[in-house]
PDB file of C-alpha atoms in Angstrom:
ATOM      1  CA  SER A 296     169.692  10.776 -31.956  1.00 49.00           C
ATOM      2  CA  GLN A 297     169.846  10.388 -28.242  1.00 61.00           C
ATOM      3  CA  GLU A 298     173.387  10.383 -26.734  1.00 82.00           C
ATOM      4  CA  LEU A 299     172.035   8.214 -23.867  1.00 90.00           C
ATOM      5  CA  GLU A 300     169.497   5.469 -24.287  1.00 92.00           C
ATOM      6  CA  GLN A 301     167.642   4.208 -21.280  1.00 95.00           C
ATOM      7  CA  SER A 302     165.721   0.921 -21.054  1.00 95.00           C
ATOM      8  CA  PRO A 303     163.075   0.079 -20.096  1.00 97.00           C
ATOM      9  CA  GLN A 304     160.970   3.216 -20.487  1.00 95.00           C
ATOM     10  CA  SER A 305     158.687   2.045 -17.748  1.00 96.00           C
ATOM     11  CA  LEU A 306     158.492  -0.751 -15.302  1.00 96.00           C
ATOM     12  CA  ILE A 307     155.831  -2.032 -12.852  1.00 97.00           C
ATOM     13  CA  VAL A 308     157.138  -4.565 -10.254  1.00 97.00           C
ATOM     14  CA  GLN A 309     155.589  -6.122  -7.196  1.00 97.00           C
ATOM     15  CA  GLU A 310     157.036  -4.946  -3.911  1.00 97.00           C
ATOM     16  CA  GLY A 311     159.962  -7.119  -2.924  1.00 97.00           C
ATOM     17  CA  LYS A 312     161.071  -7.913  -6.449  1.00 97.00           C
ATOM     18  CA  ASN A 313     164.461  -7.001  -7.877  1.00 97.00           C
ATOM     19  CA  LEU A 314     164.805  -4.910 -11.016  1.00 98.00           C
ATOM     20  CA  THR A 315     167.469  -3.456 -13.308  1.00 98.00           C
ATOM     21  CA  ILE A 316     167.529  -0.345 -15.367  1.00 98.00           C
ATOM     22  CA  ASN A 317     170.096   0.211 -18.222  1.00 97.00           C
ATOM     23  CA  CYS A 318     171.730   3.217 -19.695  1.00 95.00           C
ATOM     24  CA  THR A 319     173.781   2.991 -22.890  1.00 93.00           C
ATOM     25  CA  SER A 320     175.870   5.509 -24.536  1.00 90.00           C
ATOM     26  CA  SER A 321     177.344   5.470 -28.133  1.00 82.00           C
ATOM     27  CA  LYS A 322     180.425   7.217 -26.721  1.00 80.00           C
ATOM     28  CA  THR A 323     182.833   6.513 -23.906  1.00 78.00           C
ATOM     29  CA  LEU A 324     181.506   7.797 -20.568  1.00 78.00           C
ATOM     30  CA  TYR A 325     183.711   9.992 -18.501  1.00 77.00           C
ATOM     31  CA  GLY A 326     181.240  10.490 -15.690  1.00 83.00           C
ATOM     32  CA  LEU A 327     177.856   8.619 -15.374  1.00 90.00           C
ATOM     33  CA  TYR A 328     175.332   9.877 -12.865  1.00 93.00           C
ATOM     34  CA  TRP A 329     172.086   8.407 -11.694  1.00 96.00           C
ATOM     35  CA  TYR A 330     169.299  10.569 -10.436  1.00 96.00           C
ATOM     36  CA  LYS A 331     165.728   9.927  -9.162  1.00 96.00           C
ATOM     37  CA  GLN A 332     162.845  12.179  -9.704  1.00 94.00           C
ATOM     38  CA  LYS A 333     159.395  12.247  -8.063  1.00 90.00           C
ATOM     39  CA  TYR A 334     156.827  13.613 -10.528  1.00 82.00           C
ATOM     40  CA  GLY A 335     157.139  17.246 -10.980  1.00 80.00           C
ATOM     41  CA  GLU A 336     159.887  17.751  -8.540  1.00 85.00           C
ATOM     42  CA  GLY A 337     163.645  18.246  -8.780  1.00 88.00           C
ATOM     43  CA  LEU A 338     166.137  15.466  -9.251  1.00 92.00           C
ATOM     44  CA  ILE A 339     167.762  13.689  -6.248  1.00 93.00           C
ATOM     45  CA  PHE A 340     171.342  12.661  -6.893  1.00 92.00           C
ATOM     46  CA  LEU A 341     171.927   8.910  -6.259  1.00 95.00           C
ATOM     47  CA  MET A 342     175.481   8.211  -7.363  1.00 93.00           C
ATOM     48  CA  MET A 343     178.177   8.769  -9.720  1.00 92.00           C
ATOM     49  CA  LEU A 344     180.484   6.398 -11.511  1.00 91.00           C
ATOM     50  CA  GLN A 345     183.715   7.252 -13.273  1.00 85.00           C
ATOM     51  CA  LYS A 346     185.953   4.227 -13.527  1.00 82.00           C
ATOM     52  CA  GLY A 347     185.270   1.257 -15.704  1.00 84.00           C
ATOM     53  CA  GLY A 348     184.115  -1.614 -13.655  1.00 87.00           C
ATOM     54  CA  GLU A 349     183.212   0.651 -10.788  1.00 91.00           C
ATOM     55  CA  GLU A 350     180.215  -0.292  -8.668  1.00 94.00           C
ATOM     56  CA  LYS A 351     178.613   1.672  -5.975  1.00 94.00           C
ATOM     57  CA  SER A 352     175.710   1.033  -3.551  1.00 93.00           C
ATOM     58  CA  HIS A 353     173.454   3.011  -1.462  1.00 88.00           C
ATOM     59  CA  GLU A 354     170.931   1.284   0.677  1.00 88.00           C
ATOM     60  CA  LYS A 355     169.223  -1.205  -1.724  1.00 94.00           C
ATOM     61  CA  ILE A 356     170.420   0.514  -4.978  1.00 96.00           C
ATOM     62  CA  THR A 357     173.548  -0.651  -6.763  1.00 97.00           C
ATOM     63  CA  ALA A 358     174.978   0.924  -9.890  1.00 96.00           C
ATOM     64  CA  LYS A 359     177.676  -0.326 -12.188  1.00 95.00           C
ATOM     65  CA  LEU A 360     179.723   1.123 -15.065  1.00 92.00           C
ATOM     66  CA  ASP A 361     180.818  -1.497 -17.455  1.00 89.00           C
ATOM     67  CA  GLU A 362     184.570  -2.065 -18.317  1.00 75.00           C
ATOM     68  CA  LYS A 363     184.306  -0.389 -21.613  1.00 82.00           C
ATOM     69  CA  LYS A 364     182.459   2.584 -19.990  1.00 75.00           C
ATOM     70  CA  GLN A 365     179.673   2.677 -22.417  1.00 89.00           C
ATOM     71  CA  GLN A 366     176.954   1.275 -20.339  1.00 92.00           C
ATOM     72  CA  SER A 367     175.736   1.545 -16.860  1.00 94.00           C
ATOM     73  CA  SER A 368     173.056  -0.422 -14.951  1.00 96.00           C
ATOM     74  CA  LEU A 369     171.008   0.468 -11.913  1.00 97.00           C
ATOM     75  CA  HIS A 370     169.794  -2.485  -9.764  1.00 98.00           C
ATOM     76  CA  ILE A 371     167.327  -2.278  -7.003  1.00 97.00           C
ATOM     77  CA  THR A 372     166.994  -5.205  -4.617  1.00 97.00           C
ATOM     78  CA  ALA A 373     163.730  -6.037  -2.745  1.00 97.00           C
ATOM     79  CA  SER A 374     161.953  -3.014  -4.221  1.00 97.00           C
ATOM     80  CA  GLN A 375     159.645  -0.824  -1.985  1.00 96.00           C
ATOM     81  CA  PRO A 376     156.938   1.542  -2.837  1.00 95.00           C
ATOM     82  CA  SER A 377     159.341   4.412  -1.808  1.00 94.00           C
ATOM     83  CA  HIS A 378     161.578   3.484  -4.744  1.00 96.00           C
ATOM     84  CA  ALA A 379     158.840   4.512  -7.214  1.00 96.00           C
ATOM     85  CA  GLY A 380     159.720   7.483  -9.425  1.00 96.00           C
ATOM     86  CA  ILE A 381     161.577   8.324 -12.489  1.00 96.00           C
ATOM     87  CA  TYR A 382     165.175   7.217 -12.742  1.00 97.00           C
ATOM     88  CA  LEU A 383     167.451   9.150 -15.027  1.00 96.00           C
ATOM     89  CA  CYS A 384     171.001   8.571 -16.100  1.00 95.00           C
ATOM     90  CA  GLY A 385     173.075  11.550 -17.058  1.00 92.00           C
ATOM     91  CA  ALA A 386     176.626  12.199 -18.514  1.00 88.00           C
ATOM     92  CA  ASP A 387     178.997  14.867 -19.254  1.00 77.00           C
ATOM     93  CA  GLY A 388     181.914  15.161 -21.571  1.00 63.00           C
ATOM     94  CA  LEU A 389     180.284  13.320 -24.484  1.00 63.00           C
ATOM     95  CA  GLY A 390     182.276  15.145 -26.945  1.00 60.00           C
ATOM     96  CA  ASN A 391     181.000  18.407 -25.746  1.00 59.00           C
ATOM     97  CA  PHE A 392     182.306  19.666 -22.385  1.00 59.00           C
ATOM     98  CA  ASN A 393     180.352  21.807 -20.127  1.00 58.00           C
ATOM     99  CA  LYS A 394     177.145  20.242 -21.548  1.00 71.00           C
ATOM    100  CA  PHE A 395     175.314  17.608 -19.749  1.00 80.00           C
ATOM    101  CA  TYR A 396     173.085  14.957 -21.356  1.00 86.00           C
ATOM    102  CA  PHE A 397     170.268  12.999 -19.841  1.00 90.00           C
ATOM    103  CA  GLY A 398     168.646   9.716 -20.823  1.00 92.00           C
ATOM    104  CA  SER A 399     164.857   9.674 -21.443  1.00 91.00           C
ATOM    105  CA  GLY A 400     164.204   8.224 -18.043  1.00 94.00           C
ATOM    106  CA  THR A 401     162.665   5.136 -16.668  1.00 96.00           C
ATOM    107  CA  LYS A 402     159.361   5.401 -14.842  1.00 96.00           C
ATOM    108  CA  LEU A 403     159.225   2.810 -11.958  1.00 97.00           C
ATOM    109  CA  ASN A 404     156.020   1.879 -10.317  1.00 97.00           C
ATOM    110  CA  VAL A 405     156.117  -0.495  -7.260  1.00 96.00           C
ATOM    111  CA  LYS A 406     152.888  -2.205  -6.384  1.00 95.00           C
ATOM    112  CA  PRO A 407     152.420  -3.023  -2.675  1.00 91.00           C
TER     113      PRO A 407
ATOM    114  CA  LYS B 229     174.433  23.596   3.659  1.00 67.00           C
ATOM    115  CA  ALA B 230     171.262  24.874   2.012  1.00 80.00           C
ATOM    116  CA  GLY B 231     170.362  23.235  -1.224  1.00 93.00           C
ATOM    117  CA  VAL B 232     169.658  24.810  -4.538  1.00 96.00           C
ATOM    118  CA  THR B 233     166.682  27.085  -4.402  1.00 96.00           C
ATOM    119  CA  GLN B 234     164.508  28.269  -7.266  1.00 97.00           C
ATOM    120  CA  THR B 235     161.940  30.958  -7.346  1.00 97.00           C
ATOM    121  CA  PRO B 236     159.104  31.119  -8.109  1.00 97.00           C
ATOM    122  CA  ARG B 237     158.061  27.528  -7.849  1.00 95.00           C
ATOM    123  CA  TYR B 238     154.941  28.139 -10.000  1.00 96.00           C
ATOM    124  CA  LEU B 239     154.130  30.610 -12.764  1.00 96.00           C
ATOM    125  CA  ILE B 240     151.223  31.179 -15.060  1.00 97.00           C
ATOM    126  CA  LYS B 241     151.821  33.491 -18.053  1.00 97.00           C
ATOM    127  CA  THR B 242     150.132  34.256 -21.339  1.00 97.00           C
ATOM    128  CA  ARG B 243     151.580  33.977 -24.850  1.00 97.00           C
ATOM    129  CA  GLY B 244     153.726  36.869 -25.763  1.00 97.00           C
ATOM    130  CA  GLN B 245     154.683  37.806 -22.178  1.00 97.00           C
ATOM    131  CA  GLN B 246     158.108  37.383 -20.727  1.00 97.00           C
ATOM    132  CA  VAL B 247     159.314  35.644 -17.645  1.00 98.00           C
ATOM    133  CA  THR B 248     162.393  35.586 -15.383  1.00 98.00           C
ATOM    134  CA  LEU B 249     163.309  32.642 -13.165  1.00 98.00           C
ATOM    135  CA  SER B 250     165.865  32.690 -10.536  1.00 98.00           C
ATOM    136  CA  CYS B 251     168.244  30.124  -9.137  1.00 98.00           C
ATOM    137  CA  SER B 252     170.455  30.352  -6.094  1.00 98.00           C
ATOM    138  CA  PRO B 253     173.263  27.610  -6.146  1.00 97.00           C
ATOM    139  CA  ILE B 254     174.661  25.739  -3.209  1.00 96.00           C
ATOM    140  CA  SER B 255     177.284  27.963  -1.430  1.00 95.00           C
ATOM    141  CA  GLY B 256     180.650  27.589  -3.049  1.00 93.00           C
ATOM    142  CA  HIS B 257     179.302  26.294  -6.233  1.00 94.00           C
ATOM    143  CA  ARG B 258     180.208  28.303  -9.299  1.00 94.00           C
ATOM    144  CA  SER B 259     178.580  26.392 -11.974  1.00 93.00           C
ATOM    145  CA  VAL B 260     174.862  26.778 -12.778  1.00 95.00           C
ATOM    146  CA  SER B 261     173.045  24.873 -15.468  1.00 94.00           C
ATOM    147  CA  TRP B 262     169.421  25.244 -16.688  1.00 96.00           C
ATOM    148  CA  TYR B 263     167.295  22.519 -18.001  1.00 95.00           C
ATOM    149  CA  GLN B 264     163.866  22.335 -19.595  1.00 96.00           C
ATOM    150  CA  GLN B 265     161.657  19.200 -18.889  1.00 94.00           C
ATOM    151  CA  THR B 266     158.703  18.289 -20.813  1.00 92.00           C
ATOM    152  CA  PRO B 267     156.747  15.055 -21.192  1.00 86.00           C
ATOM    153  CA  GLY B 268     157.605  14.876 -24.898  1.00 85.00           C
ATOM    154  CA  GLN B 269     161.216  16.000 -24.902  1.00 87.00           C
ATOM    155  CA  GLY B 270     162.487  14.930 -21.508  1.00 87.00           C
ATOM    156  CA  LEU B 271     165.152  16.776 -19.905  1.00 90.00           C
ATOM    157  CA  GLN B 272     166.958  19.093 -22.230  1.00 91.00           C
ATOM    158  CA  PHE B 273     170.054  21.174 -21.490  1.00 90.00           C
ATOM    159  CA  LEU B 274     169.544  24.987 -21.850  1.00 94.00           C
ATOM    160  CA  PHE B 275     172.785  26.507 -20.851  1.00 91.00           C
ATOM    161  CA  GLU B 276     175.606  26.505 -18.275  1.00 91.00           C
ATOM    162  CA  TYR B 277     177.189  29.499 -16.552  1.00 94.00           C
ATOM    163  CA  PHE B 278     180.393  29.496 -14.712  1.00 93.00           C
ATOM    164  CA  SER B 279     182.023  32.728 -13.215  1.00 92.00           C
ATOM    165  CA  GLU B 280     179.287  34.951 -14.886  1.00 94.00           C
ATOM    166  CA  THR B 281     180.139  33.482 -18.281  1.00 94.00           C
ATOM    167  CA  GLN B 282     178.038  31.350 -20.435  1.00 92.00           C
ATOM    168  CA  ARG B 283     180.268  28.332 -21.392  1.00 88.00           C
ATOM    169  CA  ASN B 284     177.856  26.304 -23.389  1.00 85.00           C
ATOM    170  CA  LYS B 285     174.325  26.245 -24.591  1.00 87.00           C
ATOM    171  CA  GLY B 286     171.817  23.838 -25.886  1.00 88.00           C
ATOM    172  CA  ASN B 287     169.573  23.944 -29.032  1.00 88.00           C
ATOM    173  CA  PHE B 288     167.082  26.574 -27.862  1.00 94.00           C
ATOM    174  CA  PRO B 289     166.033  29.724 -29.663  1.00 95.00           C
ATOM    175  CA  GLY B 290     167.433  33.105 -28.711  1.00 95.00           C
ATOM    176  CA  ARG B 291     164.170  33.813 -26.807  1.00 97.00           C
ATOM    177  CA  PHE B 292     165.862  31.847 -24.038  1.00 97.00           C
ATOM    178  CA  SER B 293     168.709  33.676 -22.226  1.00 96.00           C
ATOM    179  CA  GLY B 294     170.398  33.772 -18.989  1.00 97.00           C
ATOM    180  CA  ARG B 295     172.910  35.445 -16.792  1.00 97.00           C
ATOM    181  CA  GLN B 296     174.975  34.724 -13.724  1.00 97.00           C
ATOM    182  CA  PHE B 297     175.831  37.268 -11.097  1.00 97.00           C
ATOM    183  CA  SER B 298     179.115  37.562  -9.082  1.00 95.00           C
ATOM    184  CA  ASN B 299     177.536  35.691  -6.191  1.00 94.00           C
ATOM    185  CA  SER B 300     176.932  32.768  -8.622  1.00 95.00           C
ATOM    186  CA  ARG B 301     173.060  33.306  -8.464  1.00 97.00           C
ATOM    187  CA  SER B 302     171.645  32.879 -11.926  1.00 98.00           C
ATOM    188  CA  GLU B 303     168.500  34.047 -13.731  1.00 98.00           C
ATOM    189  CA  MET B 304     166.917  32.614 -16.813  1.00 98.00           C
ATOM    190  CA  ASN B 305     164.623  34.761 -19.109  1.00 98.00           C
ATOM    191  CA  VAL B 306     162.255  33.684 -21.764  1.00 97.00           C
ATOM    192  CA  SER B 307     160.772  36.353 -23.887  1.00 95.00           C
ATOM    193  CA  THR B 308     157.744  36.236 -26.141  1.00 96.00           C
ATOM    194  CA  LEU B 309     156.354  33.192 -24.476  1.00 97.00           C
ATOM    195  CA  GLU B 310     154.770  30.387 -26.641  1.00 97.00           C
ATOM    196  CA  LEU B 311     152.375  27.613 -25.575  1.00 96.00           C
ATOM    197  CA  GLY B 312     155.270  25.226 -26.025  1.00 96.00           C
ATOM    198  CA  ASP B 313     157.389  26.829 -23.388  1.00 97.00           C
ATOM    199  CA  SER B 314     155.143  25.280 -20.753  1.00 97.00           C
ATOM    200  CA  ALA B 315     157.566  23.113 -18.834  1.00 96.00           C
ATOM    201  CA  LEU B 316     159.348  22.384 -15.551  1.00 96.00           C
ATOM    202  CA  TYR B 317     162.581  24.376 -15.548  1.00 97.00           C
ATOM    203  CA  LEU B 318     165.311  22.960 -13.318  1.00 96.00           C
ATOM    204  CA  CYS B 319     168.489  24.496 -12.359  1.00 96.00           C
ATOM    205  CA  ALA B 320     171.537  22.562 -11.065  1.00 95.00           C
ATOM    206  CA  SER B 321     174.630  23.711  -9.406  1.00 95.00           C
ATOM    207  CA  SER B 322     178.088  22.243  -9.104  1.00 92.00           C
ATOM    208  CA  PHE B 323     181.630  23.243  -8.501  1.00 90.00           C
ATOM    209  CA  SER B 324     182.254  23.082 -12.199  1.00 79.00           C
ATOM    210  CA  LEU B 325     181.397  20.987 -15.313  1.00 71.00           C
ATOM    211  CA  PRO B 326     182.453  18.359 -16.453  1.00 69.00           C
ATOM    212  CA  GLY B 327     183.217  16.000 -13.689  1.00 71.00           C
ATOM    213  CA  ASP B 328     181.448  17.407 -10.593  1.00 82.00           C
ATOM    214  CA  THR B 329     178.121  16.208  -9.370  1.00 88.00           C
ATOM    215  CA  GLN B 330     175.278  18.586 -10.127  1.00 90.00           C
ATOM    216  CA  TYR B 331     172.523  19.131  -7.390  1.00 93.00           C
ATOM    217  CA  PHE B 332     169.162  20.218  -8.581  1.00 94.00           C
ATOM    218  CA  GLY B 333     166.672  22.686  -7.262  1.00 95.00           C
ATOM    219  CA  PRO B 334     162.968  21.794  -7.019  1.00 94.00           C
ATOM    220  CA  GLY B 335     162.168  23.526 -10.241  1.00 95.00           C
ATOM    221  CA  THR B 336     159.824  26.162 -11.499  1.00 96.00           C
ATOM    222  CA  ARG B 337     156.603  24.964 -13.169  1.00 96.00           C
ATOM    223  CA  LEU B 338     155.773  27.438 -16.036  1.00 97.00           C
ATOM    224  CA  THR B 339     152.420  27.308 -17.575  1.00 97.00           C
ATOM    225  CA  VAL B 340     151.841  29.416 -20.664  1.00 97.00           C
ATOM    226  CA  LEU B 341     148.090  29.984 -21.502  1.00 96.00           C
TER     227      LEU B 341
END
């Protein structure tokens, strides 16, 4: 079973629309990371959340970690074509330190 | 600061051959992790090295091995290549795991024919 479940698997939105991607863990999250990947390239670090209830923003992207620290959401406001790519959540310490887990990813396509 | 670098960027090999991939971490980072990314399995953890020691490994056969040098540079080796080993191999560096942000290299695209 997947330690981290991401939804939706893919998303197509019209430019200017808002969207949300979710990442759910069956275990308490000690550190939750969001990355973005352009096809076939490396991952770009977006932000990291550690405390329950924490919320961070970078430009038009906001991520939250829920109070119980088992779910995170990534929200993009007024999406642009430059937001297109694969968004991955990742976590460590899920009962196995020094090992890092990734969700299956959400493929985002933004139509101009 | 220079980012994580990986060489080579692209590789084509045939079944049965072996391959060595290299990763240079960000200066000051002592942890290097390797991942395999395929369309079917997504991103899977291979192993993590810290101070020249493998601290953890994922569920991959023994054909996949690695090492880390005293300057934190790391190499990954795959012996007796199989078609299913075709993938994007990513390395990431951090000060340490868990708890520190990992920064990724651009990856090595391995194609096995």
